[in-house]
XYZ file of C-alpha atoms in Angstrom:
486
model
C 4.311 27.944 3.549
C 4.828 26.090 0.238
C 7.052 23.805 1.681
C 4.749 23.280 4.726
C 1.732 22.649 2.435
C 3.565 20.024 0.157
C 4.990 18.387 3.397
C 1.378 18.108 4.543
C 0.147 16.685 1.210
C 2.901 13.942 0.973
C 2.079 12.695 4.356
C -1.399 12.730 3.492
C -0.236 10.287 0.427
C 1.861 8.237 2.803
C -1.160 7.492 5.177
C -3.827 6.870 2.598
C -1.229 4.442 1.038
C -0.712 2.889 4.806
C -4.177 2.273 4.827
C -4.412 0.631 1.258
C -1.417 -1.517 2.064
C -2.981 -2.643 5.297
C -6.086 -3.821 3.543
C -4.105 -5.516 0.740
C -2.361 -7.624 3.224
C -5.210 -8.333 4.884
C -6.604 -10.128 2.041
C -3.298 -12.073 1.670
C -2.380 -12.923 5.270
C -5.956 -13.743 6.256
C -6.037 -16.339 3.278
C -3.108 -18.426 4.834
C -4.915 -18.656 8.144
C -8.568 -19.431 6.721
C -7.697 -21.754 3.743
C -7.612 -24.815 5.972
C -10.939 -24.085 7.865
C -12.651 -23.112 4.723
C -11.388 -26.488 2.876
C -12.661 -28.472 5.947
C -16.042 -27.139 6.172
C -16.823 -27.292 2.827
C -15.142 -30.413 2.035
C -12.918 -28.825 -0.641
C -9.363 -30.016 -1.519
C -6.546 -27.671 -0.853
C -5.809 -27.163 -4.711
C -9.548 -25.947 -4.928
C -9.116 -23.550 -2.266
C -5.873 -22.490 -3.109
C -7.263 -21.653 -6.751
C -9.520 -19.097 -5.155
C -6.382 -17.217 -3.925
C -4.736 -17.588 -7.492
C -7.529 -16.169 -9.175
C -7.737 -12.992 -6.907
C -3.852 -12.428 -7.648
C -4.808 -12.723 -11.460
C -7.691 -10.218 -11.259
C -5.364 -8.343 -9.064
C -2.702 -8.048 -11.971
C -5.308 -7.068 -14.289
C -6.994 -4.148 -12.431
C -3.551 -2.849 -11.057
C -2.769 -1.925 -14.641
C -6.136 -0.257 -14.807
C -5.581 1.767 -11.639
C -2.197 2.849 -12.906
C -3.760 4.524 -15.907
C -6.310 6.163 -13.313
C -3.521 7.345 -11.137
C -1.623 8.934 -13.795
C -5.015 10.991 -15.107
C -7.076 11.321 -11.939
C -5.124 10.387 -8.615
C -5.804 7.398 -6.464
C -9.166 8.400 -5.307
C -11.514 6.785 -7.891
C -9.389 3.488 -7.569
C -9.939 3.522 -3.660
C -13.854 3.855 -4.032
C -13.947 1.168 -6.292
C -11.597 -0.831 -3.766
C -13.772 0.019 -0.810
C -17.124 -1.409 -2.627
C -15.703 -4.561 -4.028
C -13.589 -5.487 -0.991
C -16.331 -5.086 1.749
C -18.526 -7.077 -0.957
C -16.020 -9.712 -1.183
C -15.477 -10.516 2.341
C -19.376 -10.468 3.262
C -20.468 -12.730 0.160
C -17.472 -15.040 0.646
C -18.941 -15.842 4.330
C -21.921 -17.060 2.764
C -20.346 -19.461 0.103
C -21.015 -23.360 -0.163
C -18.995 -24.174 -2.935
C -15.564 -23.631 -4.779
C -17.134 -21.884 -7.802
C -18.706 -19.327 -5.431
C -15.571 -18.570 -3.710
C -13.722 -18.250 -6.832
C -16.200 -15.281 -7.855
C -16.280 -13.885 -4.237
C -12.869 -13.908 -2.817
C -11.054 -14.566 -6.187
C -12.992 -11.960 -8.564
C -14.135 -9.356 -6.214
C -10.997 -9.763 -3.938
C -8.779 -9.178 -6.970
C -10.637 -5.998 -8.135
C -10.291 -4.340 -4.540
C -6.705 -5.383 -4.117
C -5.417 -4.706 -7.873
C -7.191 -1.265 -7.693
C -5.407 -0.498 -4.675
C -1.888 -1.632 -5.314
C -0.274 0.342 -8.064
C -2.505 3.530 -6.825
C -0.822 3.323 -3.277
C 2.666 2.626 -3.993
C 2.812 4.599 -7.273
C 1.585 7.757 -5.352
C 4.332 7.529 -3.210
C 6.955 7.378 -5.846
C 5.430 10.293 -7.697
C 5.748 12.411 -4.310
C 9.082 10.883 -3.406
C 12.263 10.209 -5.060
C 16.074 9.382 -4.684
C 17.264 9.279 -1.149
C 13.758 10.342 0.236
C 11.760 7.682 -1.269
C 12.676 4.408 0.473
C 11.897 5.768 3.946
C 8.216 6.638 2.839
C 7.630 3.699 1.204
C 8.873 1.493 3.953
C 6.702 3.636 6.519
C 3.622 3.125 4.311
C 4.534 -0.710 3.643
C 4.566 -1.107 7.511
C 0.558 -1.224 7.216
C 1.575 -4.915 5.642
C 3.128 -6.551 8.313
C 0.635 -4.584 10.931
C -2.043 -5.988 9.092
C -0.712 -9.446 9.289
C -0.371 -8.991 13.032
C -3.300 -7.583 14.022
C -5.861 -9.365 11.822
C -4.086 -12.330 12.308
C -4.307 -12.198 16.096
C -8.018 -11.490 15.793
C -9.015 -14.047 13.478
C -6.905 -16.679 15.093
C -8.515 -15.845 18.783
C -11.681 -16.028 16.979
C -10.961 -19.176 15.367
C -9.596 -20.829 18.786
C -12.704 -19.641 20.624
C -14.842 -21.418 17.837
C -12.892 -24.345 17.914
C -13.663 -24.730 21.734
C -17.128 -23.826 21.436
C -17.415 -26.672 18.563
C -15.561 -29.210 20.534
C -17.906 -28.446 23.636
C -20.974 -28.871 21.238
C -19.402 -32.424 20.125
C -18.715 -33.302 24.130
C -22.347 -32.372 24.761
C -23.560 -34.600 22.139
C -21.629 -37.552 23.294
C -23.158 -37.244 26.682
C -26.497 -37.157 25.155
C -26.023 -40.291 23.154
C -26.356 -38.306 19.711
C -22.860 -38.562 18.509
C -21.436 -42.079 18.383
C -18.273 -41.529 16.250
C -15.019 -39.820 16.651
C -15.021 -35.939 16.721
C -13.206 -35.795 13.281
C -16.108 -37.615 11.828
C -18.827 -35.827 13.481
C -16.974 -32.590 12.456
C -17.475 -33.496 8.656
C -21.219 -33.805 9.455
C -21.521 -30.586 11.638
C -18.649 -28.350 10.390
C -17.180 -25.250 12.188
C -18.160 -22.001 10.751
C -16.608 -19.657 12.681
C -14.366 -18.433 9.596
C -17.691 -16.979 8.318
C -18.023 -14.723 11.205
C -14.172 -13.724 10.798
C -15.150 -12.770 7.198
C -18.247 -10.656 7.962
C -16.045 -8.518 10.709
C -13.525 -8.272 8.007
C -15.783 -6.595 5.745
C -16.623 -3.732 8.033
C -13.176 -3.059 8.896
C -12.208 -3.000 5.490
C -15.091 -0.476 4.448
C -14.231 1.704 7.646
C -10.220 2.195 6.546
C -10.773 2.766 2.838
C -13.540 5.278 3.600
C -10.634 6.964 5.602
C -8.093 6.523 2.777
C -10.176 7.925 0.567
C -10.553 11.252 2.634
C -6.619 11.376 2.627
C -6.305 10.611 -1.335
C -4.054 13.182 -3.159
C -3.009 13.740 -6.949
C 0.364 14.162 -8.276
C 2.655 17.040 -6.916
C 2.237 19.060 -10.274
C -1.481 19.177 -9.733
C -0.734 21.303 -6.700
C 2.385 23.104 -8.240
C 4.880 20.948 -6.106
C 7.885 19.106 -7.068
C 8.655 15.693 -5.728
C 10.631 15.346 -2.866
C 14.235 14.384 -3.321
C 13.902 14.779 -7.213
C 17.318 15.741 -8.860
C 16.944 19.221 -10.293
C 16.885 19.106 -14.403
C 20.262 19.729 -16.201
C 20.723 23.471 -16.982
C 20.631 24.016 -20.693
C 23.621 25.652 -22.202
C 24.023 29.163 -21.790
C 21.611 31.200 -24.373
C 19.636 28.088 -25.006
C 15.965 27.729 -24.332
C 14.853 25.229 -21.534
C 14.404 21.770 -22.818
C 10.855 20.445 -22.347
C 10.457 16.727 -21.636
C 7.227 14.429 -21.686
C 6.382 11.141 -20.290
C 7.384 7.934 -21.711
C 4.468 5.877 -23.510
C 4.101 2.254 -22.480
C 5.519 1.227 -26.224
C 8.485 3.382 -25.467
C 9.168 2.115 -22.016
C 8.707 -1.618 -22.640
C 11.094 -1.359 -25.981
C 13.968 -0.866 -23.523
C 15.905 -3.428 -21.562
C 15.232 -2.046 -18.150
C 11.638 -2.590 -18.203
C 11.639 -6.136 -19.406
C 14.773 -6.986 -16.836
C 12.932 -5.486 -14.013
C 9.945 -7.384 -14.939
C 11.712 -10.555 -15.106
C 13.595 -10.031 -11.749
C 10.223 -9.155 -10.128
C 8.475 -12.030 -11.647
C 10.659 -14.850 -10.352
C 10.846 -13.390 -6.717
C 7.165 -12.994 -6.549
C 6.432 -16.667 -7.726
C 9.077 -17.852 -5.196
C 7.333 -15.701 -2.371
C 3.872 -16.485 -2.843
C 4.725 -20.367 -3.362
C 5.684 -20.037 0.318
C 3.808 -17.155 1.535
C 0.104 -18.260 0.404
C 0.930 -21.700 2.683
C 3.163 -20.351 5.188
C 0.840 -21.471 8.256
C 0.080 -24.922 6.687
C 4.071 -25.423 5.959
C 4.975 -24.566 9.545
C 1.906 -26.631 10.685
C 3.156 -29.635 8.645
C 6.871 -29.154 9.877
C 5.578 -29.244 13.454
C 3.660 -32.245 13.021
C 6.231 -34.183 11.639
C 7.678 -35.496 14.776
C 4.552 -36.718 16.228
C 3.918 -39.089 13.234
C 3.963 -42.695 14.288
C 7.623 -43.838 13.653
C 6.179 -47.410 12.186
C 4.466 -45.497 9.266
C 6.208 -45.666 5.994
C 7.259 -42.083 4.969
C 5.084 -40.936 1.864
C 2.475 -43.666 2.128
C -1.050 -42.800 2.114
C -1.147 -43.853 6.065
C 1.499 -41.384 6.996
C 0.217 -38.606 4.933
C -2.919 -38.928 6.495
C -1.782 -39.296 9.971
C 0.626 -36.210 9.228
C -2.342 -34.206 7.816
C -4.493 -34.945 10.804
C -2.040 -33.809 13.282
C -0.921 -30.724 11.467
C -4.724 -29.651 11.511
C -5.220 -29.932 15.196
C -6.048 -26.701 17.065
C -2.565 -26.746 19.108
C -0.602 -27.153 16.171
C -2.238 -24.673 13.951
C -2.152 -22.298 16.709
C 1.757 -22.561 17.032
C 2.130 -22.397 13.272
C 0.096 -19.184 13.270
C 2.148 -18.000 16.073
C 5.339 -18.320 13.881
C 3.590 -16.398 11.200
C 2.605 -13.570 13.190
C 6.290 -13.180 14.033
C 6.840 -12.325 10.492
C 4.426 -9.240 10.771
C 5.806 -8.516 14.454
C 9.250 -8.178 13.230
C 8.013 -6.443 9.855
C 6.425 -3.492 11.813
C 10.130 -2.465 12.369
C 12.203 -4.034 9.766
C 10.158 -2.944 6.933
C 10.895 1.021 7.696
C 14.433 0.188 8.763
C 15.177 -1.499 5.227
C 13.739 1.493 3.614
C 16.287 3.695 5.521
C 18.889 1.477 4.521
C 17.698 1.033 0.706
C 18.171 4.938 0.927
C 21.549 4.642 2.337
C 22.386 2.459 -0.387
C 21.065 4.896 -2.828
C 23.032 7.670 -1.669
C 26.336 5.687 -1.798
C 25.958 4.618 -5.303
C 26.534 6.655 -8.580
C 23.173 7.215 -9.476
C 19.550 5.936 -7.973
C 19.495 3.186 -10.596
C 22.504 1.510 -9.497
C 21.363 1.974 -5.841
C 17.964 0.164 -6.465
C 19.256 -2.693 -8.329
C 21.744 -3.539 -5.405
C 18.916 -3.406 -2.765
C 17.016 -5.558 -5.212
C 19.949 -8.179 -5.140
C 19.775 -8.038 -1.408
C 16.162 -8.765 -1.074
C 16.486 -11.687 -3.360
C 19.455 -13.125 -1.215
C 17.339 -12.746 2.171
C 14.485 -14.466 0.397
C 17.126 -17.241 -0.470
C 18.472 -17.468 2.807
C 14.995 -17.751 4.404
C 13.812 -20.572 2.205
C 17.116 -22.326 2.717
C 16.519 -22.144 6.935
C 13.071 -23.506 6.319
C 14.435 -26.636 4.605
C 16.666 -27.057 7.032
C 13.924 -26.672 9.636
C 12.002 -29.222 7.314
C 14.792 -32.010 7.738
C 15.476 -31.399 11.549
C 12.451 -30.067 13.129
C 14.160 -27.464 15.018
C 11.641 -25.087 16.144
C 13.907 -22.170 16.504
C 14.606 -22.355 12.858
C 11.279 -21.641 12.158
C 11.374 -18.195 13.985
C 14.679 -17.329 12.022
C 13.335 -17.988 8.517
C 10.232 -15.767 9.871
C 12.234 -13.085 10.704
C 14.469 -13.313 7.447
C 11.354 -13.115 5.534
C 9.896 -10.123 7.443
C 13.402 -8.300 6.185
C 12.901 -9.598 2.805
C 9.172 -8.375 2.763
C 8.620 -5.415 0.542
C 12.008 -4.811 -0.610
C 11.408 -6.260 -3.823
C 8.195 -4.412 -5.262
C 9.301 -1.241 -3.105
C 12.675 -0.903 -5.089
C 11.320 -2.179 -8.310
C 8.661 0.759 -8.559
C 11.437 3.118 -7.138
C 13.883 1.431 -9.957
C 11.199 2.241 -12.810
C 10.429 5.885 -11.407
C 14.209 6.513 -11.655
C 14.599 5.412 -15.344
C 11.144 6.855 -16.708
C 9.988 9.554 -14.299
C 6.819 10.358 -12.494
C 4.764 11.465 -15.194
C 3.610 7.989 -16.777
C 5.011 5.741 -13.807
C 1.392 4.942 -12.682
C 0.753 2.979 -16.155
C 4.350 1.805 -16.542
C 4.286 0.101 -13.268
C 0.763 -1.035 -13.699
C 1.709 -2.847 -16.853
C 4.684 -4.295 -15.052
C 2.449 -5.509 -12.124
C -0.028 -6.941 -14.696
C 3.203 -9.116 -16.255
C 4.147 -10.161 -12.741
C 1.258 -10.349 -10.512
C -0.586 -12.427 -12.760
C 1.776 -15.138 -13.260
C 3.767 -15.258 -10.638
C 1.254 -15.155 -7.377
C -1.054 -17.085 -9.636
C 1.284 -20.028 -10.300
C 2.988 -19.851 -6.800
C 0.240 -21.115 -4.623
C -1.068 -23.450 -7.276
C 2.441 -24.908 -7.300
C 2.627 -25.172 -3.656
C -0.687 -27.342 -3.485
C 0.557 -29.247 -6.283
C 3.466 -30.612 -4.526
C 1.527 -30.964 -1.566
C -1.041 -33.209 -3.310
C 1.400 -34.846 -5.287
C 3.929 -35.609 -2.472
C 2.107 -35.200 0.780
C 4.152 -32.182 1.868
C 5.337 -29.078 0.758
C 9.294 -29.546 0.791
C 10.013 -29.761 -2.993
C 7.863 -26.477 -3.191
C 10.281 -24.685 -0.911
C 13.191 -25.959 -3.053
C 11.719 -24.411 -6.143
C 11.085 -21.181 -4.145
C 14.724 -21.126 -3.317
C 15.974 -21.577 -6.999
C 13.683 -18.644 -7.755
C 15.020 -16.414 -5.288
C 18.736 -17.080 -6.754
C 17.516 -16.386 -9.912
C 15.956 -13.077 -9.018
C 19.223 -12.133 -7.635
C 21.039 -12.885 -10.902
C 18.371 -10.991 -13.174
C 18.539 -8.007 -10.533
C 22.515 -7.956 -10.958
C 21.797 -7.457 -14.677
C 19.688 -4.533 -14.534
C 21.095 -1.525 -16.620
C 22.652 1.331 -14.464
C 22.731 4.043 -16.643
C 19.322 6.468 -17.332
C 18.317 6.855 -20.524
C 17.945 10.173 -22.277
C 14.617 12.087 -21.470
C 11.840 12.262 -23.788
C 11.686 15.476 -25.489
C 8.133 17.103 -25.934
C 7.218 17.745 -29.558
C-alpha cells in the first residue's frame, strides 16, 4: 500500500511539472514567433523587442532562486500559485502595450516572475522524488511538455497570424479599390498595423491560467513529508557493527558553492545556455533569413543597405515566415519523442557508469556535442541554402533540448542530496539564467543589426557549445563526504 501511495504521489509530481514546463516553454517559443509582428506593428527594432525577452530571462533567474528556497520549505504549490497570477497578467497586459517600455514590464518582468517561479519548483521536485537510474526517464517525460508547447501553441499562433494576415491584406485590397490607399502594401501597413498578435496573447492568458490551476491541484511536497524515500536512491552505507547510525544534514549554500562541483556545473551550464538562447530566441528569424537569401536580387552588393533591406523584406513575407515557423515546429514535433528517449538513454548511461556523477557528466558532454553539431549544420545551410539541412539541424536541436538542464540538476542532486537541492539548484539557475539567456538574444540581435544577418551569432553559439563540452568533461566524478548533523 505504501509503494502504491508513493507511486501515485510521484506521478502527480511529474504531471504538475509537465504542465509547468509546458507553460515555461510556451513563453519562450511564442516569443520566437511573435517578436517580428510585435516589432513591425509597434515600429520597434529587433534589439528593442529582444530586450523584453532578455529582461524576462533575467527576472526568471532571480525568481528561480526564490522558488528554490520555497520548494525546500513548503513544496512547489506556493510558487505555482504566484506563477499562475503573474503569467496570466503578463500575457493579458502585453496584448495592450504600445511601447517598448510597457513590453519590458508586462512580458519582461511579469513573464520572468511566472517562468522563474515555475522552473526550479518543477525540475527540482522531480529530482527530489527520483534519483539514479530512475530520474532521467521521469525528467524526460515531464520535459516533454516543452516541445509539445512549442508544437501545439506554435501551430495555433501561426494559424491565427496567418488568418490575420489574410484579413489584413483583404482590407488593403478593399482600400485600393476604394481609392483610399494609393501606396504599396508595406507602406500602408506602417499606417495600419496588423494587431493579430494581441488576440494571440489574450488567448494564451486564458490557456496559461487554466493549465497552472490544474498544476496547483497536483502539486506535492518532498517525499520525506509523506514518509517516503526517493525512487532509485542508493541506500545509506551501513554503520560499523555496534556503531550508532550516522545522521546527515543538507548542504548549505555556502558549503555547496565552496566546492568545485557547483562552480564547474554553473560554468558548463552557462555557456551552453548562452549558446542555446543565442539561436533559440531568434530561430524563426534565422531560418526565415536563410530561406530568403536565394530570392535577393543578384545585382545587389552583399552587405549593402539595399541588400539588407531586400533580405529583411523577403524574410518578413507571410510565405517565408510560415515556412520558417514550420521548420521551428519540427523541433517541437521531434522533441515530443526525442526528449523522453534521451532521458532513457541518460538513465542507461548512468547505470553503466561507476557512479551517477560520472554518468551525468557524460550525458552533459553528449548534450553539448549535439548542440555544437546542430549549430554547424545551420551554418552550412546558411552558406548553401539547402532546405533539408534546416530540418536536420532542427532534429539535432530536438535531441539536444532539455538534456543540459535536466542532467545538471541531476548531477547536483547526486552531489549534494535532495534536502537542500531546491536552493542549490535555484542559485545555480540564478547564476546561469541571468547572464546566459539574457545575453544570448541580445548578442543575436546585435550581430543582426551590425552585420545584417545572424551568421556570426551562430558561430559564437557553436564555440559556446564546444566550451560547454570541455567544461562538462572537467566536472568532478567522485562524491563528497556527506555533511553530518551536529
